[in-house]
Amino acid sequence: MYKNILITTAADNNSNVVQKIDVARKLADEDSTIQIISVMERIPPYIAPSLPSDYRETTAQRIKDGIQKKIGDEHYEIHVVEGNAAHQVVKFAKRNGVDCIIISSNRPGFPDHFMGSTALNVVRQATCTVTVVR
């Protein structure tokens, strides 16, 4: 069905990444690529000087380790990028020829009607199929 699937997971909460992997397997062909992406929010410039020089690298590694712990022996390429979550997911998908993005969505609350959720923004901006998992 899909050849290049991208699973999104939040840097601070990757609790349902295994569920998304199950969905990806159902949507994948035998020779498909499944990748995982997590987006760290950008550090404000006024805070960056007070952080250790290797903050980004150690944080990215900690995120990768957390995801790997959740998925166990599964071996998927894990990417950690920095910036606005929706923008970075869509940008990564376009650059890497992703044909299906799998993303979570919580039930929208009152603030989401004004700001929009990451999932909603990915659905609006992506040029490929987006599968939303609850």
Rosetta silent file (secondary structure, phi, psi, omega in degrees, C-alpha in Angstrom):
SEQUENCE: MYKNILITTAADNNSNVVQKIDVARKLADEDSTIQIISVMERIPPYIAPSLPSDYRETTAQRIKDGIQKKIGDEHYEIHVVEGNAAHQVVKFAKRNGVDCIIISSNRPGFPDHFMGSTALNVVRQATCTVTVVR
SCORE:     score description
SCORE:     0.000 S_00000001
   1 L     0.000  -67.423  177.744    0.000    0.000    0.000 S_00000001
   2 E  -113.131  145.137 -176.700    2.507    2.661    1.187 S_00000001
   3 E   -98.422  -30.112 -174.877    6.252    2.558    0.552 S_00000001
   4 E  -137.586  102.080 -173.479    7.596    5.233    2.911 S_00000001
   5 E  -108.753  135.497  178.629    5.741    5.735    6.197 S_00000001
   6 E  -115.248  122.294  177.023    6.582    8.348    8.825 S_00000001
   7 E  -100.670  129.373  177.941    5.417    7.860   12.416 S_00000001
   8 E   -98.234  148.263  174.242    5.321   10.962   14.582 S_00000001
   9 E  -149.017  142.894 -179.225    5.837   10.959   18.318 S_00000001
  10 E   -76.057  142.839 -178.893    6.029   13.771   20.826 S_00000001
  11 L   -60.071  -33.694 -176.213    9.384   14.339   22.491 S_00000001
  12 L   -97.864   -5.306 -178.753    7.793   14.341   25.919 S_00000001
  13 E  -156.765   98.383  179.088    5.243   11.571   25.380 S_00000001
  14 L  -110.881   34.021 -172.943    5.822    8.634   23.080 S_00000001
  15 L   -63.529  -30.781 -177.424    3.374    6.372   24.892 S_00000001
  16 L  -107.205   22.577 -179.926    1.430    5.239   21.820 S_00000001
  17 H   -63.877  -33.440  178.404    4.337    4.800   19.407 S_00000001
  18 H   -66.474  -40.260  176.300    3.846    1.006   19.498 S_00000001
  19 H   -60.777  -41.552  179.845    0.197    1.445   18.500 S_00000001
  20 H   -68.670  -33.919  175.798    1.296    3.631   15.584 S_00000001
  21 H   -63.597  -41.352  177.211    3.865    1.022   14.515 S_00000001
  22 H   -60.356  -42.554  177.549    1.062   -1.564   14.393 S_00000001
  23 H   -63.546  -44.340 -179.672   -0.975    0.776   12.180 S_00000001
  24 H   -59.804  -42.495  179.294    2.067    1.397    9.961 S_00000001
  25 H   -61.300  -37.328  179.176    2.641   -2.334    9.494 S_00000001
  26 H   -68.863  -28.830 -178.323   -0.961   -2.753    8.366 S_00000001
  27 H   -92.244   -9.233 -172.604   -0.540    0.042    5.813 S_00000001
  28 E   -91.688  152.303  168.473    2.908   -1.026    4.613 S_00000001
  29 E   -83.217  173.087 -179.741    4.029   -3.222    1.748 S_00000001
  30 E   -61.673  -33.755 -176.514    6.607   -5.926    2.389 S_00000001
  31 E  -103.573   21.558 -178.047    9.457   -3.689    1.233 S_00000001
  32 E   -74.416  156.509  173.292    8.243   -0.461    2.861 S_00000001
  33 E  -104.088  131.419  175.399   10.351    1.873    4.959 S_00000001
  34 E  -119.393  124.660 -179.950    8.979    2.919    8.346 S_00000001
  35 E  -123.524  158.228  178.790   10.645    5.851   10.112 S_00000001
  36 E  -121.702  136.721  177.386    9.931    7.645   13.378 S_00000001
  37 E  -127.573  141.217  173.551   10.251   11.393   13.934 S_00000001
  38 E  -131.679  139.269 -176.755   10.126   13.431   17.125 S_00000001
  39 E  -115.100  123.457  173.948   10.305   17.213   17.182 S_00000001
  40 E   -88.265  138.972  174.879   11.930   19.193   19.978 S_00000001
  41 L   -67.850  147.474  179.041   10.675   22.723   20.446 S_00000001
  42 L   -65.735  139.972  177.349   13.239   25.391   19.640 S_00000001
  43 L   -80.792  127.098  178.384   15.149   26.816   22.599 S_00000001
  44 L   -59.724  141.307 -176.521   14.556   30.565   22.932 S_00000001
  45 L   -57.555  -28.920 -178.921   17.737   32.556   22.217 S_00000001
  46 L   -77.738  -14.489  177.724   17.685   34.187   25.636 S_00000001
  47 L   -97.095  -33.093 -174.208   17.798   30.767   27.351 S_00000001
  48 H   -49.495  -43.641 -178.196   20.313   29.016   25.085 S_00000001
  49 H   -63.010  -22.875 -178.574   23.444   30.642   26.589 S_00000001
  50 H   -87.912   -3.270 -179.943   22.589   29.293   30.048 S_00000001
  51 L   -95.431  155.675  175.778   22.346   25.683   28.815 S_00000001
  52 L   -58.767  150.114 -176.247   25.274   23.275   28.421 S_00000001
  53 L   -62.118  -26.329 -179.254   26.890   23.439   24.987 S_00000001
  54 L   -99.757   19.791 -176.325   25.854   19.859   24.209 S_00000001
  55 H   -54.980  -48.881 -177.249   22.243   20.351   25.336 S_00000001
  56 H   -62.004  -45.126 -177.648   20.686   19.721   21.906 S_00000001
  57 H   -66.356  -44.357 -179.174   22.721   16.587   21.253 S_00000001
  58 H   -68.973  -36.824  177.760   22.142   15.063   24.689 S_00000001
  59 H   -66.791  -44.142  178.381   18.432   15.891   24.596 S_00000001
  60 H   -60.772  -41.506  179.273   18.066   14.393   21.115 S_00000001
  61 H   -66.678  -38.966  178.253   19.855   11.242   22.265 S_00000001
  62 H   -63.611  -38.788  177.719   17.667   11.013   25.365 S_00000001
  63 H   -65.324  -46.142  178.554   14.567   11.258   23.148 S_00000001
  64 H   -60.015  -43.330  179.781   15.892    8.542   20.810 S_00000001
  65 H   -62.869  -39.843  178.340   16.713    6.307   23.775 S_00000001
  66 H   -63.514  -41.189  178.514   13.204    6.791   25.199 S_00000001
  67 H   -66.580  -45.886 -179.418   11.608    5.841   21.889 S_00000001
  68 H   -60.589  -37.484  178.089   13.897    2.829   21.481 S_00000001
  69 H   -62.700  -40.763  179.492   12.995    1.688   24.993 S_00000001
  70 H   -66.164  -39.529 -174.873    9.282    1.844   24.079 S_00000001
  71 H   -90.385   -7.078  175.044    9.678   -0.101   20.836 S_00000001
  72 L    65.717 -128.291 -175.402   12.074   -2.677   22.272 S_00000001
  73 L   -77.397   -3.474  178.313   13.856   -4.846   19.728 S_00000001
  74 L   -65.559  140.880 -179.050   12.210   -3.112   16.796 S_00000001
  75 L  -121.918   99.604  176.177   14.747   -1.315   14.626 S_00000001
  76 L  -123.215  151.561  175.868   13.454    1.745   12.852 S_00000001
  77 E   -70.484  127.439 -178.372   15.331    4.865   11.900 S_00000001
  78 E  -112.103  126.610  179.609   14.572    7.505   14.524 S_00000001
  79 E  -114.442  135.638  173.375   14.932   11.190   13.664 S_00000001
  80 E  -121.921  121.362 -179.968   14.902   14.041   16.172 S_00000001
  81 E  -123.433  169.557 -175.906   14.562   17.521   14.716 S_00000001
  82 E  -122.252  139.083  176.633   14.041   20.944   16.226 S_00000001
  83 L   138.675 -160.961  176.868   11.356   23.534   15.537 S_00000001
  84 L   -70.333  128.158 -172.227    7.602   23.767   15.189 S_00000001
  85 H   -57.171  -54.293 -176.812    6.235   20.222   15.254 S_00000001
  86 H   -60.964  -46.222 -178.991    3.725   20.441   12.404 S_00000001
  87 H   -61.154  -45.284 -177.279    6.066   22.394   10.143 S_00000001
  88 H   -67.963  -37.432  177.999    9.012   20.050   10.727 S_00000001
  89 H   -64.342  -47.339 -179.625    6.946   16.891   10.160 S_00000001
  90 H   -63.921  -43.089  179.106    5.555   18.207    6.867 S_00000001
  91 H   -61.629  -46.037  178.806    8.994   19.458    5.784 S_00000001
  92 H   -61.129  -44.209 -178.739   10.628   16.099    6.603 S_00000001
  93 H   -60.459  -44.476  179.515    7.897   14.219    4.755 S_00000001
  94 H   -64.547  -45.934 -177.952    8.337   16.312    1.604 S_00000001
  95 H   -65.228  -28.150 -172.714   12.139   16.079    1.649 S_00000001
  96 L  -110.752   13.891  175.159   12.143   12.328    2.165 S_00000001
  97 L    62.709   34.181  178.514    9.363   11.230   -0.184 S_00000001
  98 L   -70.266  134.576  178.375    7.039   10.063    2.585 S_00000001
  99 L  -109.802   -0.747  174.811    3.708    8.858    1.234 S_00000001
 100 E  -155.897  127.726  175.825    1.932    8.353    4.581 S_00000001
 101 E  -108.508  132.974  175.690    2.267   10.150    7.924 S_00000001
 102 E  -111.905  122.289 -173.676    0.866    8.516   11.044 S_00000001
 103 E  -136.325  153.390  176.447    0.104   11.000   13.814 S_00000001
 104 E   -93.600  156.428  172.129   -1.828   11.028   17.092 S_00000001
 105 L  -144.428  132.287  172.365   -4.591   13.373   18.011 S_00000001
 106 L   -86.668  164.640  175.627   -6.215   13.965   21.340 S_00000001
 107 L   -64.312  129.979 -175.974   -9.782   15.041   21.481 S_00000001
 108 L   -65.877  140.639  175.837   -9.713   18.781   20.799 S_00000001
 109 L  -105.674 -177.840 -178.393  -10.367   21.104   23.678 S_00000001
 110 L   -55.098  -45.070 -179.341  -11.494   24.681   23.749 S_00000001
 111 L   -62.249  -27.952 -178.728   -7.979   26.152   23.120 S_00000001
 112 H   -64.580  -24.471  179.769   -7.594   24.029   19.968 S_00000001
 113 H   -70.563  -20.227  178.470  -10.384   25.979   18.295 S_00000001
 114 H   -99.844  -42.603 -174.029   -8.184   29.084   18.434 S_00000001
 115 H   -98.129  -30.452 -175.846   -4.644   27.723   18.062 S_00000001
 116 L    83.115  149.495 -179.841   -5.128   24.413   16.277 S_00000001
 117 L   -96.524  165.946  177.397   -3.407   21.184   17.158 S_00000001
 118 H   -59.866  -45.786 -179.202   -0.275   19.717   15.626 S_00000001
 119 H   -59.539  -43.959  179.504   -2.293   16.924   14.038 S_00000001
 120 H   -61.088  -43.178  179.411   -4.735   19.371   12.498 S_00000001
 121 H   -67.011  -37.876  176.737   -1.911   21.448   11.050 S_00000001
 122 H   -64.657  -45.140  178.760   -0.170   18.376    9.620 S_00000001
 123 H   -58.146  -42.284 -178.718   -3.432   17.236    8.011 S_00000001
 124 H   -68.324  -37.417 -170.883   -3.900   20.690    6.471 S_00000001
 125 H   -96.417  -24.204 -174.472   -0.337   21.095    5.194 S_00000001
 126 L   -68.053  145.233  177.161    0.787   17.602    4.189 S_00000001
 127 L   -99.438    2.971  178.624    0.807   16.656    0.528 S_00000001
 128 L  -118.948  179.951  177.375    0.607   12.942    1.324 S_00000001
 129 E   -66.118  139.843  175.507   -1.855   10.736    3.163 S_00000001
 130 E  -124.488  124.065  176.508   -2.163   11.390    6.904 S_00000001
 131 E  -105.650  121.344 -177.749   -3.546    8.709    9.187 S_00000001
 132 E  -100.051  126.347 -178.633   -4.718   10.020   12.553 S_00000001
 133 E  -109.412  134.788  175.617   -4.618    7.577   15.469 S_00000001
 134 L  -111.891    0.000    0.000   -6.507    8.106   18.719 S_00000001
